[in-house]
Short mmCIF file of the N, C-alpha and C atoms (twelve columns), coordinates in Angstrom:
data_MODEL
# 
_entry.id   MODEL 
# 
loop_
_atom_site.group_PDB 
_atom_site.id 
_atom_site.type_symbol 
_atom_site.label_atom_id 
_atom_site.label_alt_id 
_atom_site.label_comp_id 
_atom_site.label_asym_id 
_atom_site.label_seq_id 
_atom_site.Cartn_x 
_atom_site.Cartn_y 
_atom_site.Cartn_z 
_atom_site.pdbx_PDB_model_num 
ATOM 1   N N  . MET A 1   0.841   -1.164 0.000  1 
ATOM 2   C CA . MET A 1   0.000   0.000  0.000  1 
ATOM 3   C C  . MET A 1   0.897   1.240  0.000  1 
ATOM 4   N N  . THR A 2   0.573   2.207  -0.828 1 
ATOM 5   C CA . THR A 2   1.367   3.429  -0.888 1 
ATOM 6   C C  . THR A 2   0.654   4.555  -0.159 1 
ATOM 7   N N  . HIS A 3   1.349   5.682  -0.052 1 
ATOM 8   C CA . HIS A 3   0.761   6.831  0.634  1 
ATOM 9   C C  . HIS A 3   -0.423  7.418  -0.109 1 
ATOM 10  N N  . THR A 4   -0.571  7.090  -1.379 1 
ATOM 11  C CA . THR A 4   -1.671  7.669  -2.136 1 
ATOM 12  C C  . THR A 4   -2.848  6.722  -2.262 1 
ATOM 13  N N  . ASP A 5   -2.793  5.568  -1.606 1 
ATOM 14  C CA . ASP A 5   -3.958  4.698  -1.595 1 
ATOM 15  C C  . ASP A 5   -5.124  5.453  -0.992 1 
ATOM 16  N N  . THR A 6   -6.308  5.177  -1.501 1 
ATOM 17  C CA . THR A 6   -7.459  5.901  -0.997 1 
ATOM 18  C C  . THR A 6   -8.379  4.998  -0.214 1 
ATOM 19  N N  . SER A 7   -9.109  5.611  0.660  1 
ATOM 20  C CA . SER A 7   -10.141 4.932  1.426  1 
ATOM 21  C C  . SER A 7   -11.317 5.897  1.464  1 
ATOM 22  N N  . GLY A 8   -12.368 5.560  0.765  1 
ATOM 23  C CA . GLY A 8   -13.511 6.460  0.715  1 
ATOM 24  C C  . GLY A 8   -13.227 7.726  -0.062 1 
ATOM 25  N N  . GLY A 9   -12.269 7.707  -0.975 1 
ATOM 26  C CA . GLY A 9   -11.983 8.863  -1.803 1 
ATOM 27  C C  . GLY A 9   -10.995 9.854  -1.213 1 
ATOM 28  N N  . VAL A 10  -10.528 9.622  -0.007 1 
ATOM 29  C CA . VAL A 10  -9.573  10.540 0.618  1 
ATOM 30  C C  . VAL A 10  -8.251  9.817  0.786  1 
ATOM 31  N N  . SER A 11  -7.192  10.391 0.229  1 
ATOM 32  C CA . SER A 11  -5.897  9.738  0.365  1 
ATOM 33  C C  . SER A 11  -5.396  9.847  1.797  1 
ATOM 34  N N  . ARG A 12  -4.515  8.946  2.151  1 
ATOM 35  C CA . ARG A 12  -3.916  9.008  3.488  1 
ATOM 36  C C  . ARG A 12  -3.174  10.312 3.683  1 
ATOM 37  N N  . ASP A 13  -2.551  10.807 2.622  1 
ATOM 38  C CA . ASP A 13  -1.817  12.065 2.743  1 
ATOM 39  C C  . ASP A 13  -2.754  13.241 2.982  1 
ATOM 40  N N  . ALA A 14  -3.891  13.253 2.315  1 
ATOM 41  C CA . ALA A 14  -4.876  14.314 2.547  1 
ATOM 42  C C  . ALA A 14  -5.427  14.210 3.965  1 
ATOM 43  N N  . ALA A 15  -5.697  12.981 4.414  1 
ATOM 44  C CA . ALA A 15  -6.187  12.789 5.786  1 
ATOM 45  C C  . ALA A 15  -5.141  13.237 6.797  1 
ATOM 46  N N  . ALA A 16  -3.874  12.952 6.521  1 
ATOM 47  C CA . ALA A 16  -2.799  13.387 7.422  1 
ATOM 48  C C  . ALA A 16  -2.744  14.910 7.479  1 
ATOM 49  N N  . LEU A 17  -2.895  15.570 6.339  1 
ATOM 50  C CA . LEU A 17  -2.894  17.033 6.309  1 
ATOM 51  C C  . LEU A 17  -4.065  17.591 7.106  1 
ATOM 52  N N  . ILE A 18  -5.248  17.065 6.881  1 
ATOM 53  C CA . ILE A 18  -6.428  17.535 7.616  1 
ATOM 54  C C  . ILE A 18  -6.228  17.334 9.116  1 
ATOM 55  N N  . GLY A 19  -5.734  16.170 9.504  1 
ATOM 56  C CA . GLY A 19  -5.467  15.900 10.915 1 
ATOM 57  C C  . GLY A 19  -4.463  16.867 11.497 1 
ATOM 58  N N  . ARG A 20  -3.386  17.136 10.753 1 
ATOM 59  C CA . ARG A 20  -2.362  18.070 11.240 1 
ATOM 60  C C  . ARG A 20  -2.941  19.469 11.414 1 
ATOM 61  N N  . VAL A 21  -3.736  19.916 10.464 1 
ATOM 62  C CA . VAL A 21  -4.324  21.258 10.546 1 
ATOM 63  C C  . VAL A 21  -5.236  21.369 11.768 1 
ATOM 64  N N  . LEU A 22  -6.077  20.359 11.964 1 
ATOM 65  C CA . LEU A 22  -6.998  20.400 13.102 1 
ATOM 66  C C  . LEU A 22  -6.263  20.354 14.436 1 
ATOM 67  N N  . LEU A 23  -5.251  19.501 14.534 1 
ATOM 68  C CA . LEU A 23  -4.469  19.426 15.770 1 
ATOM 69  C C  . LEU A 23  -3.676  20.711 15.993 1 
ATOM 70  N N  . ALA A 24  -3.065  21.228 14.932 1 
ATOM 71  C CA . ALA A 24  -2.258  22.444 15.047 1 
ATOM 72  C C  . ALA A 24  -3.096  23.623 15.513 1 
ATOM 73  N N  . ALA A 25  -4.324  23.728 15.017 1 
ATOM 74  C CA . ALA A 25  -5.185  24.853 15.394 1 
ATOM 75  C C  . ALA A 25  -5.366  24.916 16.909 1 
ATOM 76  N N  . LEU A 26  -5.560  23.771 17.526 1 
ATOM 77  C CA . LEU A 26  -5.737  23.717 18.982 1 
ATOM 78  C C  . LEU A 26  -4.541  24.340 19.697 1 
ATOM 79  N N  . PHE A 27  -3.346  23.937 19.315 1 
ATOM 80  C CA . PHE A 27  -2.142  24.407 20.003 1 
ATOM 81  C C  . PHE A 27  -1.851  25.869 19.711 1 
ATOM 82  N N  . ILE A 28  -1.987  26.277 18.449 1 
ATOM 83  C CA . ILE A 28  -1.697  27.668 18.081 1 
ATOM 84  C C  . ILE A 28  -2.653  28.613 18.796 1 
ATOM 85  N N  . ILE A 29  -3.938  28.309 18.762 1 
ATOM 86  C CA . ILE A 29  -4.925  29.166 19.419 1 
ATOM 87  C C  . ILE A 29  -4.688  29.207 20.924 1 
ATOM 88  N N  . ALA A 30  -4.412  28.058 21.541 1 
ATOM 89  C CA . ALA A 30  -4.160  28.026 22.984 1 
ATOM 90  C C  . ALA A 30  -2.930  28.857 23.335 1 
ATOM 91  N N  . GLY A 31  -1.877  28.754 22.552 1 
ATOM 92  C CA . GLY A 31  -0.660  29.516 22.820 1 
ATOM 93  C C  . GLY A 31  -0.864  31.006 22.658 1 
ATOM 94  N N  . VAL A 32  -1.569  31.405 21.600 1 
ATOM 95  C CA . VAL A 32  -1.843  32.829 21.384 1 
ATOM 96  C C  . VAL A 32  -2.735  33.368 22.495 1 
ATOM 97  N N  . ASN A 33  -3.714  32.596 22.920 1 
ATOM 98  C CA . ASN A 33  -4.571  33.027 24.037 1 
ATOM 99  C C  . ASN A 33  -3.758  33.240 25.306 1 
ATOM 100 N N  . LYS A 34  -2.776  32.389 25.537 1 
ATOM 101 C CA . LYS A 34  -1.922  32.558 26.719 1 
ATOM 102 C C  . LYS A 34  -1.103  33.845 26.628 1 
ATOM 103 N N  . LEU A 35  -0.751  34.247 25.425 1 
ATOM 104 C CA . LEU A 35  -0.007  35.492 25.233 1 
ATOM 105 C C  . LEU A 35  -0.855  36.711 25.600 1 
ATOM 106 N N  . THR A 36  -2.175  36.590 25.508 1 
ATOM 107 C CA . THR A 36  -3.043  37.723 25.812 1 
ATOM 108 C C  . THR A 36  -3.276  37.910 27.307 1 
ATOM 109 N N  . ASP A 37  -2.956  36.895 28.108 1 
ATOM 110 C CA . ASP A 37  -3.150  36.986 29.562 1 
ATOM 111 C C  . ASP A 37  -2.022  36.275 30.297 1 
ATOM 112 N N  . PRO A 38  -0.812  36.810 30.179 1 
ATOM 113 C CA . PRO A 38  0.310   36.130 30.837 1 
ATOM 114 C C  . PRO A 38  0.133   36.016 32.349 1 
ATOM 115 N N  . ALA A 39  -0.369  37.057 32.990 1 
ATOM 116 C CA . ALA A 39  -0.506  37.022 34.454 1 
ATOM 117 C C  . ALA A 39  -1.467  35.921 34.885 1 
ATOM 118 N N  . GLY A 40  -2.578  35.789 34.185 1 
ATOM 119 C CA . GLY A 40  -3.541  34.749 34.518 1 
ATOM 120 C C  . GLY A 40  -2.970  33.357 34.331 1 
ATOM 121 N N  . THR A 41  -2.243  33.172 33.235 1 
ATOM 122 C CA . THR A 41  -1.652  31.858 32.969 1 
ATOM 123 C C  . THR A 41  -0.554  31.539 33.970 1 
ATOM 124 N N  . ILE A 42  0.278   32.518 34.255 1 
ATOM 125 C CA . ILE A 42  1.351   32.316 35.236 1 
ATOM 126 C C  . ILE A 42  0.746   32.006 36.605 1 
ATOM 127 N N  . GLY A 43  -0.318  32.703 36.971 1 
ATOM 128 C CA . GLY A 43  -0.995  32.436 38.230 1 
ATOM 129 C C  . GLY A 43  -1.560  31.024 38.282 1 
ATOM 130 N N  . TYR A 44  -2.142  30.567 37.180 1 
ATOM 131 C CA . TYR A 44  -2.689  29.212 37.127 1 
ATOM 132 C C  . TYR A 44  -1.582  28.173 37.255 1 
ATOM 133 N N  . ILE A 45  -0.473  28.404 36.577 1 
ATOM 134 C CA . ILE A 45  0.661   27.485 36.675 1 
ATOM 135 C C  . ILE A 45  1.163   27.433 38.118 1 
ATOM 136 N N  . GLY A 46  1.287   28.594 38.740 1 
ATOM 137 C CA . GLY A 46  1.735   28.649 40.127 1 
ATOM 138 C C  . GLY A 46  0.757   28.006 41.095 1 
ATOM 139 N N  . SER A 47  -0.540  28.045 40.770 1 
ATOM 140 C CA . SER A 47  -1.561  27.519 41.681 1 
ATOM 141 C C  . SER A 47  -1.478  26.008 41.868 1 
ATOM 142 N N  . VAL A 48  -0.833  25.322 40.939 1 
ATOM 143 C CA . VAL A 48  -0.680  23.867 41.099 1 
ATOM 144 C C  . VAL A 48  0.661   23.514 41.728 1 
ATOM 145 N N  . GLY A 49  1.418   24.539 42.107 1 
ATOM 146 C CA . GLY A 49  2.659   24.312 42.838 1 
ATOM 147 C C  . GLY A 49  3.894   24.084 41.988 1 
ATOM 148 N N  . LEU A 50  3.808   24.370 40.693 1 
ATOM 149 C CA . LEU A 50  5.007   24.201 39.864 1 
ATOM 150 C C  . LEU A 50  6.012   25.305 40.193 1 
ATOM 151 N N  . PRO A 51  7.280   24.966 40.268 1 
ATOM 152 C CA . PRO A 51  8.295   25.997 40.509 1 
ATOM 153 C C  . PRO A 51  8.515   26.826 39.247 1 
ATOM 154 N N  . LEU A 52  8.965   28.036 39.419 1 
ATOM 155 C CA . LEU A 52  9.291   28.934 38.314 1 
ATOM 156 C C  . LEU A 52  8.157   29.049 37.288 1 
ATOM 157 N N  . PRO A 53  6.990   29.507 37.736 1 
ATOM 158 C CA . PRO A 53  5.851   29.565 36.814 1 
ATOM 159 C C  . PRO A 53  6.083   30.464 35.597 1 
ATOM 160 N N  . GLU A 54  6.918   31.494 35.741 1 
ATOM 161 C CA . GLU A 54  7.211   32.363 34.592 1 
ATOM 162 C C  . GLU A 54  7.975   31.600 33.507 1 
ATOM 163 N N  . VAL A 55  8.896   30.752 33.947 1 
ATOM 164 C CA . VAL A 55  9.670   29.939 32.995 1 
ATOM 165 C C  . VAL A 55  8.759   28.901 32.351 1 
ATOM 166 N N  . ALA A 56  7.906   28.282 33.161 1 
ATOM 167 C CA . ALA A 56  6.957   27.299 32.629 1 
ATOM 168 C C  . ALA A 56  6.009   27.951 31.627 1 
ATOM 169 N N  . TYR A 57  5.607   29.179 31.913 1 
ATOM 170 C CA . TYR A 57  4.742   29.929 30.991 1 
ATOM 171 C C  . TYR A 57  5.429   30.135 29.649 1 
ATOM 172 N N  . ALA A 58  6.666   30.617 29.688 1 
ATOM 173 C CA . ALA A 58  7.403   30.866 28.444 1 
ATOM 174 C C  . ALA A 58  7.576   29.566 27.653 1 
ATOM 175 N N  . GLY A 59  7.904   28.491 28.348 1 
ATOM 176 C CA . GLY A 59  8.059   27.206 27.683 1 
ATOM 177 C C  . GLY A 59  6.754   26.700 27.091 1 
ATOM 178 N N  . THR A 60  5.674   26.904 27.821 1 
ATOM 179 C CA . THR A 60  4.360   26.474 27.355 1 
ATOM 180 C C  . THR A 60  3.968   27.208 26.078 1 
ATOM 181 N N  . VAL A 61  4.123   28.521 26.090 1 
ATOM 182 C CA . VAL A 61  3.777   29.314 24.909 1 
ATOM 183 C C  . VAL A 61  4.647   28.898 23.726 1 
ATOM 184 N N  . ALA A 62  5.932   28.702 23.972 1 
ATOM 185 C CA . ALA A 62  6.831   28.299 22.887 1 
ATOM 186 C C  . ALA A 62  6.432   26.942 22.311 1 
ATOM 187 N N  . VAL A 63  6.162   25.983 23.179 1 
ATOM 188 C CA . VAL A 63  5.785   24.647 22.708 1 
ATOM 189 C C  . VAL A 63  4.489   24.710 21.915 1 
ATOM 190 N N  . GLU A 64  3.504   25.419 22.461 1 
ATOM 191 C CA . GLU A 64  2.206   25.455 21.785 1 
ATOM 192 C C  . GLU A 64  2.272   26.204 20.456 1 
ATOM 193 N N  . VAL A 65  2.861   27.379 20.445 1 
ATOM 194 C CA . VAL A 65  2.865   28.179 19.216 1 
ATOM 195 C C  . VAL A 65  3.855   27.620 18.197 1 
ATOM 196 N N  . LEU A 66  5.092   27.419 18.605 1 
ATOM 197 C CA . LEU A 66  6.093   26.937 17.646 1 
ATOM 198 C C  . LEU A 66  5.828   25.488 17.240 1 
ATOM 199 N N  . GLY A 67  5.475   24.651 18.211 1 
ATOM 200 C CA . GLY A 67  5.136   23.269 17.880 1 
ATOM 201 C C  . GLY A 67  3.907   23.196 16.993 1 
ATOM 202 N N  . GLY A 68  2.903   24.027 17.297 1 
ATOM 203 C CA . GLY A 68  1.695   24.067 16.483 1 
ATOM 204 C C  . GLY A 68  1.976   24.517 15.060 1 
ATOM 205 N N  . LEU A 69  2.803   25.538 14.907 1 
ATOM 206 C CA . LEU A 69  3.157   26.010 13.564 1 
ATOM 207 C C  . LEU A 69  3.962   24.957 12.800 1 
ATOM 208 N N  . ALA A 70  4.894   24.306 13.479 1 
ATOM 209 C CA . ALA A 70  5.673   23.237 12.832 1 
ATOM 210 C C  . ALA A 70  4.745   22.113 12.372 1 
ATOM 211 N N  . LEU A 71  3.808   21.759 13.209 1 
ATOM 212 C CA . LEU A 71  2.833   20.723 12.858 1 
ATOM 213 C C  . LEU A 71  2.000   21.172 11.666 1 
ATOM 214 N N  . LEU A 72  1.559   22.407 11.681 1 
ATOM 215 C CA . LEU A 72  0.712   22.934 10.617 1 
ATOM 216 C C  . LEU A 72  1.386   22.843 9.252  1 
ATOM 217 N N  . ILE A 73  2.623   23.293 9.170  1 
ATOM 218 C CA . ILE A 73  3.295   23.305 7.867  1 
ATOM 219 C C  . ILE A 73  4.050   22.009 7.587  1 
ATOM 220 N N  . GLY A 74  4.133   21.153 8.591  1 
ATOM 221 C CA . GLY A 74  4.826   19.892 8.385  1 
ATOM 222 C C  . GLY A 74  6.334   20.049 8.381  1 
ATOM 223 N N  . PHE A 75  6.857   20.864 9.269  1 
ATOM 224 C CA . PHE A 75  8.297   21.076 9.405  1 
ATOM 225 C C  . PHE A 75  8.779   20.401 10.683 1 
ATOM 226 N N  . LYS A 76  9.746   19.482 10.528 1 
ATOM 227 C CA . LYS A 76  10.221  18.710 11.685 1 
ATOM 228 C C  . LYS A 76  9.021   18.107 12.416 1 
ATOM 229 N N  . THR A 77  8.121   17.576 11.631 1 
ATOM 230 C CA . THR A 77  6.811   17.165 12.120 1 
ATOM 231 C C  . THR A 77  6.883   16.084 13.179 1 
ATOM 232 N N  . ARG A 78  7.727   15.096 12.963 1 
ATOM 233 C CA . ARG A 78  7.812   14.019 13.954 1 
ATOM 234 C C  . ARG A 78  8.268   14.565 15.305 1 
ATOM 235 N N  . TRP A 79  9.254   15.459 15.308 1 
ATOM 236 C CA . TRP A 79  9.747   16.016 16.562 1 
ATOM 237 C C  . TRP A 79  8.703   16.917 17.204 1 
ATOM 238 N N  . ALA A 80  7.979   17.673 16.371 1 
ATOM 239 C CA . ALA A 80  6.885   18.494 16.908 1 
ATOM 240 C C  . ALA A 80  5.826   17.590 17.531 1 
ATOM 241 N N  . GLY A 81  5.502   16.496 16.862 1 
ATOM 242 C CA . GLY A 81  4.526   15.552 17.390 1 
ATOM 243 C C  . GLY A 81  4.960   14.966 18.721 1 
ATOM 244 N N  . LEU A 82  6.217   14.602 18.820 1 
ATOM 245 C CA . LEU A 82  6.723   14.052 20.075 1 
ATOM 246 C C  . LEU A 82  6.658   15.098 21.188 1 
ATOM 247 N N  . ALA A 83  7.124   16.312 20.900 1 
ATOM 248 C CA . ALA A 83  7.112   17.368 21.920 1 
ATOM 249 C C  . ALA A 83  5.685   17.688 22.360 1 
ATOM 250 N N  . LEU A 84  4.781   17.817 21.410 1 
ATOM 251 C CA . LEU A 84  3.396   18.142 21.753 1 
ATOM 252 C C  . LEU A 84  2.708   16.979 22.461 1 
ATOM 253 N N  . GLY A 85  3.044   15.759 22.090 1 
ATOM 254 C CA . GLY A 85  2.489   14.596 22.783 1 
ATOM 255 C C  . GLY A 85  2.928   14.546 24.233 1 
ATOM 256 N N  . LEU A 86  4.208   14.750 24.476 1 
ATOM 257 C CA . LEU A 86  4.717   14.769 25.853 1 
ATOM 258 C C  . LEU A 86  4.112   15.927 26.638 1 
ATOM 259 N N  . PHE A 87  3.972   17.069 25.986 1 
ATOM 260 C CA . PHE A 87  3.350   18.239 26.611 1 
ATOM 261 C C  . PHE A 87  1.914   17.916 27.042 1 
ATOM 262 N N  . CYS A 88  1.162   17.258 26.176 1 
ATOM 263 C CA . CYS A 88  -0.233  16.920 26.495 1 
ATOM 264 C C  . CYS A 88  -0.332  15.973 27.691 1 
ATOM 265 N N  . VAL A 89  0.528   14.976 27.715 1 
ATOM 266 C CA . VAL A 89  0.499   14.028 28.834 1 
ATOM 267 C C  . VAL A 89  0.890   14.739 30.129 1 
ATOM 268 N N  . ALA A 90  1.929   15.566 30.068 1 
ATOM 269 C CA . ALA A 90  2.345   16.310 31.259 1 
ATOM 270 C C  . ALA A 90  1.239   17.244 31.734 1 
ATOM 271 N N  . THR A 91  0.586   17.916 30.800 1 
ATOM 272 C CA . THR A 91  -0.509  18.823 31.154 1 
ATOM 273 C C  . THR A 91  -1.650  18.064 31.822 1 
ATOM 274 N N  . ALA A 92  -1.976  16.902 31.282 1 
ATOM 275 C CA . ALA A 92  -3.044  16.088 31.874 1 
ATOM 276 C C  . ALA A 92  -2.708  15.743 33.324 1 
ATOM 277 N N  . VAL A 93  -1.496  15.267 33.538 1 
ATOM 278 C CA . VAL A 93  -1.090  14.800 34.869 1 
ATOM 279 C C  . VAL A 93  -0.964  15.964 35.855 1 
ATOM 280 N N  . LEU A 94  -0.392  17.070 35.414 1 
ATOM 281 C CA . LEU A 94  -0.113  18.185 36.327 1 
ATOM 282 C C  . LEU A 94  -1.319  19.089 36.594 1 
ATOM 283 N N  . PHE A 95  -2.188  19.263 35.591 1 
ATOM 284 C CA . PHE A 95  -3.241  20.269 35.712 1 
ATOM 285 C C  . PHE A 95  -4.654  19.707 35.765 1 
ATOM 286 N N  . HIS A 96  -4.854  18.486 35.372 1 
ATOM 287 C CA . HIS A 96  -6.215  17.943 35.301 1 
ATOM 288 C C  . HIS A 96  -6.305  16.634 36.082 1 
ATOM 289 N N  . ASN A 97  -5.889  16.680 37.330 1 
ATOM 290 C CA . ASN A 97  -5.812  15.457 38.134 1 
ATOM 291 C C  . ASN A 97  -6.806  15.405 39.284 1 
ATOM 292 N N  . ASP A 98  -7.759  16.321 39.290 1 
ATOM 293 C CA . ASP A 98  -8.805  16.299 40.316 1 
ATOM 294 C C  . ASP A 98  -9.997  15.521 39.773 1 
ATOM 295 N N  . PHE A 99  -9.938  14.201 39.911 1 
ATOM 296 C CA . PHE A 99  -10.934 13.336 39.297 1 
ATOM 297 C C  . PHE A 99  -12.276 13.360 40.022 1 
ATOM 298 N N  . SER A 100 -12.374 14.126 41.114 1 
ATOM 299 C CA . SER A 100 -13.673 14.276 41.768 1 
ATOM 300 C C  . SER A 100 -14.583 15.203 40.953 1 
ATOM 301 N N  . GLN A 101 -13.990 15.959 40.019 1 
ATOM 302 C CA . GLN A 101 -14.752 16.835 39.141 1 
ATOM 303 C C  . GLN A 101 -14.808 16.223 37.741 1 
ATOM 304 N N  . GLN A 102 -16.013 16.039 37.240 1 
ATOM 305 C CA . GLN A 102 -16.184 15.435 35.916 1 
ATOM 306 C C  . GLN A 102 -15.459 16.224 34.828 1 
ATOM 307 N N  . SER A 103 -15.489 17.551 34.926 1 
ATOM 308 C CA . SER A 103 -14.828 18.375 33.902 1 
ATOM 309 C C  . SER A 103 -13.317 18.134 33.890 1 
ATOM 310 N N  . GLU A 104 -12.724 17.901 35.052 1 
ATOM 311 C CA . GLU A 104 -11.286 17.630 35.114 1 
ATOM 312 C C  . GLU A 104 -10.966 16.244 34.549 1 
ATOM 313 N N  . MET A 105 -11.823 15.274 34.829 1 
ATOM 314 C CA . MET A 105 -11.637 13.938 34.266 1 
ATOM 315 C C  . MET A 105 -11.735 14.001 32.738 1 
ATOM 316 N N  . THR A 106 -12.693 14.770 32.238 1 
ATOM 317 C CA . THR A 106 -12.849 14.923 30.789 1 
ATOM 318 C C  . THR A 106 -11.618 15.599 30.189 1 
ATOM 319 N N  . ALA A 107 -11.144 16.675 30.835 1 
ATOM 320 C CA . ALA A 107 -9.945  17.370 30.345 1 
ATOM 321 C C  . ALA A 107 -8.735  16.450 30.379 1 
ATOM 322 N N  . PHE A 108 -8.618  15.650 31.426 1 
ATOM 323 C CA . PHE A 108 -7.516  14.693 31.538 1 
ATOM 324 C C  . PHE A 108 -7.546  13.724 30.356 1 
ATOM 325 N N  . LEU A 109 -8.709  13.138 30.106 1 
ATOM 326 C CA . LEU A 109 -8.827  12.157 29.020 1 
ATOM 327 C C  . LEU A 109 -8.631  12.798 27.648 1 
ATOM 328 N N  . LYS A 110 -9.125  14.027 27.471 1 
ATOM 329 C CA . LYS A 110 -8.915  14.718 26.191 1 
ATOM 330 C C  . LYS A 110 -7.426  14.977 25.952 1 
ATOM 331 N N  . ASN A 111 -6.727  15.405 26.994 1 
ATOM 332 C CA . ASN A 111 -5.288  15.646 26.835 1 
ATOM 333 C C  . ASN A 111 -4.554  14.355 26.498 1 
ATOM 334 N N  . LEU A 112 -4.944  13.257 27.139 1 
ATOM 335 C CA . LEU A 112 -4.317  11.977 26.802 1 
ATOM 336 C C  . LEU A 112 -4.629  11.584 25.365 1 
ATOM 337 N N  . ALA A 113 -5.854  11.801 24.920 1 
ATOM 338 C CA . ALA A 113 -6.238  11.451 23.551 1 
ATOM 339 C C  . ALA A 113 -5.481  12.303 22.534 1 
ATOM 340 N N  . ILE A 114 -5.370  13.597 22.788 1 
ATOM 341 C CA . ILE A 114 -4.619  14.468 21.886 1 
ATOM 342 C C  . ILE A 114 -3.150  14.063 21.893 1 
ATOM 343 N N  . GLY A 115 -2.622  13.753 23.066 1 
ATOM 344 C CA . GLY A 115 -1.248  13.252 23.144 1 
ATOM 345 C C  . GLY A 115 -1.080  11.992 22.316 1 
ATOM 346 N N  . GLY A 116 -2.051  11.094 22.379 1 
ATOM 347 C CA . GLY A 116 -1.999  9.884  21.563 1 
ATOM 348 C C  . GLY A 116 -1.972  10.203 20.081 1 
ATOM 349 N N  . GLY A 117 -2.768  11.172 19.665 1 
ATOM 350 C CA . GLY A 117 -2.734  11.599 18.266 1 
ATOM 351 C C  . GLY A 117 -1.378  12.162 17.876 1 
ATOM 352 N N  . MET A 118 -0.771  12.906 18.801 1 
ATOM 353 C CA . MET A 118 0.554   13.466 18.514 1 
ATOM 354 C C  . MET A 118 1.610   12.369 18.428 1 
ATOM 355 N N  . PHE A 119 1.473   11.326 19.244 1 
ATOM 356 C CA . PHE A 119 2.409   10.203 19.140 1 
ATOM 357 C C  . PHE A 119 2.213   9.461  17.819 1 
ATOM 358 N N  . GLN A 120 1.000   9.463  17.283 1 
ATOM 359 C CA . GLN A 120 0.758   8.894  15.953 1 
ATOM 360 C C  . GLN A 120 1.499   9.707  14.892 1 
ATOM 361 N N  . VAL A 121 1.459   11.028 15.019 1 
ATOM 362 C CA . VAL A 121 2.202   11.886 14.093 1 
ATOM 363 C C  . VAL A 121 3.691   11.574 14.196 1 
ATOM 364 N N  . PHE A 122 4.188   11.422 15.415 1 
ATOM 365 C CA . PHE A 122 5.593   11.083 15.608 1 
ATOM 366 C C  . PHE A 122 5.923   9.742  14.945 1 
ATOM 367 N N  . ALA A 123 5.050   8.767  15.123 1 
ATOM 368 C CA . ALA A 123 5.312   7.426  14.610 1 
ATOM 369 C C  . ALA A 123 5.213   7.334  13.093 1 
ATOM 370 N N  . PHE A 124 4.240   8.025  12.506 1 
ATOM 371 C CA . PHE A 124 3.944   7.810  11.087 1 
ATOM 372 C C  . PHE A 124 4.253   8.999  10.189 1 
ATOM 373 N N  . GLY A 125 4.646   10.121 10.756 1 
ATOM 374 C CA . GLY A 125 5.044   11.251 9.956  1 
ATOM 375 C C  . GLY A 125 3.893   12.086 9.453  1 
ATOM 376 N N  . PRO A 126 4.216   13.111 8.663  1 
ATOM 377 C CA . PRO A 126 3.240   14.122 8.274  1 
ATOM 378 C C  . PRO A 126 2.451   13.812 7.004  1 
ATOM 379 N N  . GLY A 127 2.858   12.819 6.242  1 
ATOM 380 C CA . GLY A 127 2.276   12.636 4.907  1 
ATOM 381 C C  . GLY A 127 3.023   13.504 3.903  1 
ATOM 382 N N  . LYS A 128 2.662   13.368 2.643  1 
ATOM 383 C CA . LYS A 128 3.442   14.055 1.604  1 
ATOM 384 C C  . LYS A 128 3.138   15.548 1.479  1 
ATOM 385 N N  . TYR A 129 2.006   16.003 2.011  1 
ATOM 386 C CA . TYR A 129 1.662   17.414 1.941  1 
ATOM 387 C C  . TYR A 129 2.263   18.150 3.130  1 
ATOM 388 N N  . SER A 130 3.580   18.273 3.113  1 
ATOM 389 C CA . SER A 130 4.290   18.886 4.226  1 
ATOM 390 C C  . SER A 130 5.668   19.316 3.765  1 
ATOM 391 N N  . ARG A 131 6.320   20.124 4.573  1 
ATOM 392 C CA . ARG A 131 7.709   20.509 4.277  1 
ATOM 393 C C  . ARG A 131 8.638   19.297 4.372  1 
ATOM 394 N N  . ASP A 132 8.301   18.363 5.250  1 
ATOM 395 C CA . ASP A 132 9.141   17.180 5.460  1 
ATOM 396 C C  . ASP A 132 9.019   16.167 4.329  1 
ATOM 397 N N  . LYS A 133 7.959   16.214 3.576  1 
ATOM 398 C CA . LYS A 133 7.683   15.293 2.469  1 
ATOM 399 C C  . LYS A 133 7.621   13.836 2.920  1 
ATOM 400 N N  . GLY A 134 6.885   13.618 3.979  1 
ATOM 401 C CA . GLY A 134 6.608   12.242 4.407  1 
ATOM 402 C C  . GLY A 134 7.496   11.753 5.457  1 
# 
C-alpha cells in the first residue's frame, strides 16, 4: 500500500494534512490566548505548585505556538509531534488530576487522547503534503 492509496476517496496524505491542521489549530490558538493573559496563565501554573511559573509559561507558549506552527506546515513534524504529545500528557497529569470533578476527568482524558494523536504523528510522519515530504 502506498501513501496515495485511498479509502472512501480521501488519500492518506490528505487525511494526514487535515489531521495536522486540526491538531495544530488547537495548540496555536491556545498559545496565542496565553499570550493575551500572561498574568492569569502564570498564576494558574503557580496555583498547582510548579516551581518557576514564569519559565513554565514561556516554555508552554513556545511549545504550543512553535510546535503548532511546525505541525501545521509539516516542518520537523515528527519532533513536533513528540514534543506536543509529551506536553499533552504532562498537562493532563499536572493540571487535570482532580478526578472528583467530571470536567477535570474529561480534560484529563482529552489531553491523553490528543497526546496519543501526537504520538501517531511522531510514529507515522506528516504525509506528503508537508515541508518534510513524508
